[in-house]
Structures are given as structure tokens and as C-alpha cells.
Amino acid sequence: MAEPVVRLKGVVRDFFDGVRTRRVLQQTDLDVFPGEFTVLAGPSGSGKTTLLTIMGLVLAPTLGRVVIAGEDVTGYSEDRLATVRLRKFGFVFQTAALVPALSAMDNVLIATGVQGGRVTPELRKRADTLFEDLGLKEYARLSPAQLSGGEQQRVAIARALISDPSVLLCDEPTSALDVDSSKLVLDTLKRLSRDPKRGVVLVTHDPRVFPYADRLVKIEDGAIAHDTREIGGGDE
């Protein structure tokens, strides 16, 4: 089996609420593999989003190790973590959060500028390819207001992919969409997960997402309660 794109070893997360320290993520081991669509599921407050933000180097674990594509980033400074995050990760959130005054294409290209990069001819070519692959070619020059919710989310996916990340992290990307738009977005993510160099992780509490998962990991009370990879006897 390929090397994990993300490896969590003994990861724990505590929060201090001003009165006491609460453990919101119990000691957790989890590997995320390329070419696989992993769904993290659980009710609100279960710890699934905490787990996702630790994976994405947005939140530091209280204890444990985080390894990204073979690179142990445990103890890295914020600046070094930011560099790894920009190089390795793409993020898709519950809302597309597109800039209203910009076209769909410019919303994707601006992500490079925000990260300090230049919009080169090669980058424009990559953006054109992404729009074609995601079924967005005819919408490239339209404003967000002219797009449906599902189309906006696919633009957000293109924005997340513009830097060619090895990990795509999605936090409830279909929760605000209707059934048809949700299916379009989930079909897109499923297809993207087939890239042998990229892992896709999606957090949800919606059981309608479960059939799309190659691997379903259920989180309860800050711990992994069920993992279909372990049930199936796959290697970790």
C-alpha cells in the first residue's frame, strides 16, 4: 500500500474553557491514504472537525505526532506549518465563500495571489483544465451570483485544487446544498479521490454522504468508534 498522505499517531486535543480542561479528542491513530475517499462522520460535538483541523495543521494537538507525506511536522513553528499547509493541502468549507465582485475564474486564480504567488501562464492553463474537468468551463466568466450553490462549491473545489495539493480536506461541503447539487459535488469529490497522488477527507453528519465513502470513520465522544478499513481487514 502507498505511504499515507497524513498519519496521526497518539493524537490528543484538550481545550481549557476557563474553568476546567476538557479532552475533546481522545488518543487517536489514523492514516489517510492517497487514492481514497475517507469520510469522517459523527454528531455535532463528537470531535470530527477537531480531527480535521489537526490533520490540516490548523490546530496543534496537545499530545501526539502528525506526519504529512512522510514529513514529521510535530513541533514545527507556525511559519513552517503554514508553508507545509500551503504546499500540501486544499480546503473546501461549508460555504464556498467566493468574492462576489470577481468572476468564477478570478476567484480561483486569486488564491495564488493571496499565497504570495504569481498568476503565470502555466497556472492559467491549470485553472482552465480544472474548470473543464469539473464541468465549469461555461461558467468561468460568470459572477458567483450567477451560479447555483452546487456550481459555487465546484468553483471552491477548483480553488482548493489550484496548488495541486496532496490532501483535500472538506468540512460539511454539502450541508447547505439541495439534493441535486449535493450529488454533483459528491460525484466530483469521489472522482477526484481516484487520483493516486491525492487523498480526500470529508467531514459530515449527513448519512446520505456515507455511500460515497471508500472508507467510513465514525467519531463518537472524541474517539474512533467504527472504521470500515479495520472491519474490512485492510492494512494501516
Short mmCIF file of C-alpha atoms in Angstrom, two decimals:
data_model
loop_
_atom_site.label_atom_id
_atom_site.label_comp_id
_atom_site.label_asym_id
_atom_site.label_seq_id
_atom_site.Cartn_x
_atom_site.Cartn_y
_atom_site.Cartn_z
CA MET A 1 0.00 0.00 0.00
CA ALA A 2 1.14 3.55 -0.70
CA GLU A 3 2.56 5.76 2.04
CA PRO A 4 -0.12 7.70 3.94
CA VAL A 5 -0.55 11.34 2.94
CA VAL A 6 -1.50 12.03 6.57
CA ARG A 7 -0.55 9.97 9.62
CA LEU A 8 -1.77 10.77 13.13
CA LYS A 9 -0.10 8.87 15.97
CA GLY A 10 -1.46 9.10 19.51
CA VAL A 11 -3.06 12.47 18.81
CA VAL A 12 -4.94 14.10 21.71
CA ARG A 13 -6.58 17.51 21.93
CA ASP A 14 -7.56 19.29 25.15
CA PHE A 15 -9.38 22.62 25.49
CA PHE A 16 -9.46 24.87 28.55
CA ASP A 17 -12.84 26.59 28.88
CA GLY A 18 -11.77 28.99 31.62
CA VAL A 19 -12.79 26.67 34.41
CA ARG A 20 -11.57 23.21 33.52
CA THR A 21 -9.69 21.33 30.85
CA ARG A 22 -11.82 19.13 28.60
CA ARG A 23 -10.48 16.36 26.37
CA VAL A 24 -12.34 16.72 23.07
CA LEU A 25 -10.19 14.26 21.14
CA GLN A 26 -9.07 11.03 22.75
CA GLN A 27 -5.79 9.32 21.84
CA THR A 28 -6.20 8.72 18.11
CA ASP A 29 -4.22 6.85 15.46
CA LEU A 30 -5.33 7.42 11.87
CA ASP A 31 -3.72 7.05 8.44
CA VAL A 32 -5.15 8.71 5.34
CA PHE A 33 -4.12 7.15 2.05
CA PRO A 34 -3.93 8.58 -1.47
CA GLY A 35 -6.49 7.38 -3.99
CA GLU A 36 -9.11 7.00 -1.27
CA PHE A 37 -12.25 8.94 -0.26
CA THR A 38 -12.32 8.96 3.54
CA VAL A 39 -15.44 10.20 5.33
CA LEU A 40 -15.28 11.24 8.98
CA ALA A 41 -18.79 11.08 10.41
CA GLY A 42 -20.34 11.88 13.75
CA PRO A 43 -22.82 14.12 15.55
CA SER A 44 -22.08 17.74 16.44
CA GLY A 45 -19.52 17.89 19.23
CA SER A 46 -18.12 14.43 18.51
CA GLY A 47 -14.63 15.73 17.68
CA LYS A 48 -14.65 15.11 13.94
CA THR A 49 -13.96 18.74 12.98
CA THR A 50 -11.22 18.95 15.61
CA LEU A 51 -9.65 15.90 13.99
CA LEU A 52 -9.88 17.51 10.54
CA THR A 53 -8.29 20.78 11.69
CA ILE A 54 -5.41 18.88 13.29
CA MET A 55 -4.93 16.97 10.03
CA GLY A 56 -4.80 20.28 8.16
CA LEU A 57 -2.22 21.77 10.56
CA VAL A 58 -4.67 24.49 11.57
CA LEU A 59 -4.87 23.23 15.15
CA ALA A 60 -1.96 21.74 17.08
CA PRO A 61 -2.51 18.53 19.04
CA THR A 62 -1.99 18.60 22.79
CA LEU A 63 -0.17 15.28 22.52
CA GLY A 64 0.88 13.01 19.69
CA ARG A 65 2.58 13.22 16.30
CA VAL A 66 1.42 14.47 12.91
CA VAL A 67 3.23 13.21 9.80
CA ILE A 68 2.44 14.69 6.37
CA ALA A 69 3.62 12.67 3.34
CA GLY A 70 6.44 11.18 5.42
CA GLU A 71 7.43 14.51 7.00
CA ASP A 72 7.03 14.63 10.79
CA VAL A 73 5.77 18.17 11.41
CA THR A 74 5.28 17.76 15.16
CA GLY A 75 6.77 20.77 16.91
CA TYR A 76 7.17 22.87 13.76
CA SER A 77 6.87 26.64 14.17
CA GLU A 78 3.74 28.38 12.89
CA ASP A 79 5.68 29.68 9.88
CA ARG A 80 6.92 26.21 8.94
CA LEU A 81 3.45 24.72 9.43
CA ALA A 82 1.99 27.43 7.17
CA THR A 83 4.49 26.53 4.45
CA VAL A 84 3.58 22.82 4.65
CA ARG A 85 -0.13 23.69 4.71
CA LEU A 86 0.10 25.81 1.56
CA ARG A 87 2.15 23.17 -0.24
CA LYS A 88 0.23 20.05 0.75
CA PHE A 89 -3.40 20.95 1.50
CA GLY A 90 -6.52 22.22 -0.20
CA PHE A 91 -9.58 23.15 1.87
CA VAL A 92 -13.29 23.15 0.99
CA PHE A 93 -15.74 24.53 3.57
CA GLN A 94 -19.48 24.51 4.19
CA THR A 95 -19.91 27.71 2.19
CA ALA A 96 -18.00 28.48 -0.99
CA ALA A 97 -17.03 31.97 0.28
CA LEU A 98 -16.40 33.33 -3.21
CA VAL A 99 -15.62 37.02 -3.74
CA PRO A 100 -18.83 38.49 -5.22
CA ALA A 101 -17.09 41.09 -7.39
CA LEU A 102 -14.85 38.56 -9.13
CA SER A 103 -15.61 36.02 -11.84
CA ALA A 104 -15.50 32.31 -11.05
CA MET A 105 -12.12 32.03 -12.76
CA ASP A 106 -10.66 35.01 -10.90
CA ASN A 107 -11.89 33.54 -7.61
CA VAL A 108 -9.73 30.51 -8.33
CA LEU A 109 -6.69 32.44 -9.54
CA ILE A 110 -6.77 34.94 -6.64
CA ALA A 111 -5.96 32.11 -4.24
CA THR A 112 -2.45 32.02 -5.69
CA GLY A 113 -2.02 35.76 -5.19
CA VAL A 114 -3.15 35.55 -1.59
CA GLN A 115 -0.49 32.90 -1.03
CA GLY A 116 2.16 35.20 -2.45
CA GLY A 117 2.48 33.53 -5.84
CA ARG A 118 2.18 34.88 -9.39
CA VAL A 119 -0.51 34.07 -11.89
CA THR A 120 1.69 32.57 -14.59
CA PRO A 121 0.57 31.25 -17.99
CA GLU A 122 1.10 27.73 -16.63
CA LEU A 123 -1.21 28.47 -13.71
CA ARG A 124 -3.90 29.86 -16.03
CA LYS A 125 -3.62 26.69 -18.11
CA ARG A 126 -4.05 24.57 -14.97
CA ALA A 127 -7.11 26.63 -13.99
CA ASP A 128 -8.60 26.14 -17.47
CA THR A 129 -8.04 22.39 -17.16
CA LEU A 130 -9.67 22.31 -13.71
CA PHE A 131 -12.71 24.19 -14.97
CA GLU A 132 -13.06 21.76 -17.85
CA ASP A 133 -12.57 18.70 -15.64
CA LEU A 134 -15.10 19.97 -13.08
CA GLY A 135 -17.73 20.82 -15.70
CA LEU A 136 -17.35 24.56 -15.14
CA LYS A 137 -15.89 25.73 -18.44
CA GLU A 138 -19.02 27.64 -19.48
CA TYR A 139 -19.23 29.37 -16.08
CA ALA A 140 -15.65 30.68 -15.89
CA ARG A 141 -16.55 34.32 -16.60
CA LEU A 142 -19.75 34.40 -14.57
CA SER A 143 -20.01 36.04 -11.16
CA PRO A 144 -20.87 33.96 -8.06
CA ALA A 145 -24.38 35.47 -8.07
CA GLN A 146 -24.98 33.87 -11.47
CA LEU A 147 -24.08 30.39 -10.21
CA SER A 148 -26.13 27.82 -8.31
CA GLY A 149 -24.99 26.62 -4.89
CA GLY A 150 -23.54 23.44 -6.36
CA GLU A 151 -21.69 25.36 -9.07
CA GLN A 152 -20.25 27.70 -6.45
CA GLN A 153 -19.00 24.74 -4.43
CA ARG A 154 -17.35 23.25 -7.51
CA VAL A 155 -15.58 26.58 -8.05
CA ALA A 156 -14.45 26.36 -4.42
CA ILE A 157 -13.11 22.87 -5.15
CA ALA A 158 -11.20 24.23 -8.17
CA ARG A 159 -9.76 26.95 -5.91
CA ALA A 160 -8.65 24.28 -3.42
CA LEU A 161 -7.00 22.25 -6.21
CA ILE A 162 -5.16 25.09 -7.97
CA SER A 163 -1.98 24.45 -5.97
CA ASP A 164 -2.18 20.69 -6.74
CA PRO A 165 -2.37 19.59 -3.09
CA SER A 166 -1.79 16.01 -1.97
CA VAL A 167 -4.64 16.24 0.57
CA LEU A 168 -8.10 17.73 0.02
CA LEU A 169 -9.94 18.41 3.31
CA CYS A 170 -13.67 19.11 3.13
CA ASP A 171 -15.75 20.31 6.09
CA GLU A 172 -19.50 19.72 5.54
CA PRO A 173 -19.28 20.88 1.88
CA THR A 174 -22.82 19.74 1.01
CA SER A 175 -24.76 20.69 4.14
CA ALA A 176 -26.15 23.91 2.61
CA LEU A 177 -26.98 22.35 -0.77
CA ASP A 178 -30.12 20.78 -2.19
CA VAL A 179 -30.15 17.09 -3.11
CA ASP A 180 -29.19 17.52 -6.78
CA SER A 181 -26.37 19.98 -6.02
CA SER A 182 -25.08 17.71 -3.25
CA LYS A 183 -24.90 14.80 -5.66
CA LEU A 184 -22.93 16.85 -8.18
CA VAL A 185 -20.41 17.92 -5.53
CA LEU A 186 -20.08 14.43 -4.06
CA ASP A 187 -19.66 12.87 -7.50
CA THR A 188 -16.91 15.42 -8.16
CA LEU A 189 -15.11 14.66 -4.89
CA LYS A 190 -15.41 10.92 -5.48
CA ARG A 191 -13.83 11.28 -8.91
CA LEU A 192 -11.04 13.50 -7.54
CA SER A 193 -10.25 10.91 -4.87
CA ARG A 194 -9.24 8.49 -7.61
CA ASP A 195 -6.03 10.44 -8.16
CA PRO A 196 -3.32 8.05 -6.87
CA LYS A 197 -1.33 11.02 -5.52
CA ARG A 198 -4.17 12.63 -3.53
CA GLY A 199 -6.26 11.74 -0.51
CA VAL A 200 -9.73 13.25 0.01
CA VAL A 201 -11.19 13.58 3.52
CA LEU A 202 -14.72 14.80 4.13
CA VAL A 203 -16.35 15.58 7.50
CA THR A 204 -20.12 15.22 7.74
CA HIS A 205 -23.04 14.33 10.00
CA ASP A 206 -25.24 13.51 6.99
CA PRO A 207 -25.74 9.75 6.40
CA ARG A 208 -26.60 10.43 2.74
CA VAL A 209 -22.87 11.00 2.18
CA PHE A 210 -21.87 7.59 3.52
CA PRO A 211 -22.41 5.58 0.28
CA TYR A 212 -19.76 7.71 -1.43
CA ALA A 213 -17.05 6.74 1.07
CA ASP A 214 -14.32 4.25 0.29
CA ARG A 215 -13.62 4.35 3.99
CA LEU A 216 -16.07 5.46 6.69
CA VAL A 217 -14.68 6.50 10.09
CA LYS A 218 -17.31 7.25 12.74
CA ILE A 219 -16.32 9.51 15.62
CA GLU A 220 -18.13 9.44 18.97
CA ASP A 221 -17.18 11.34 22.14
CA GLY A 222 -13.78 12.24 20.72
CA ALA A 223 -12.77 8.71 19.74
CA ILE A 224 -12.96 6.47 16.68
CA ALA A 225 -15.94 4.21 17.29
CA HIS A 226 -16.03 2.49 13.89
CA ASP A 227 -13.63 2.26 10.95
CA THR A 228 -14.61 0.29 7.87
CA ARG A 229 -10.94 -0.21 6.95
CA GLU A 230 -10.43 -2.16 10.18
CA ILE A 231 -13.69 -4.07 9.69
CA GLY A 232 -12.58 -4.92 6.14
CA GLY A 233 -9.19 -6.10 7.32
CA GLY A 234 -7.21 -3.51 5.30
CA ASP A 235 -3.65 -2.60 6.21
CA GLU A 236 -2.95 0.55 8.19
#
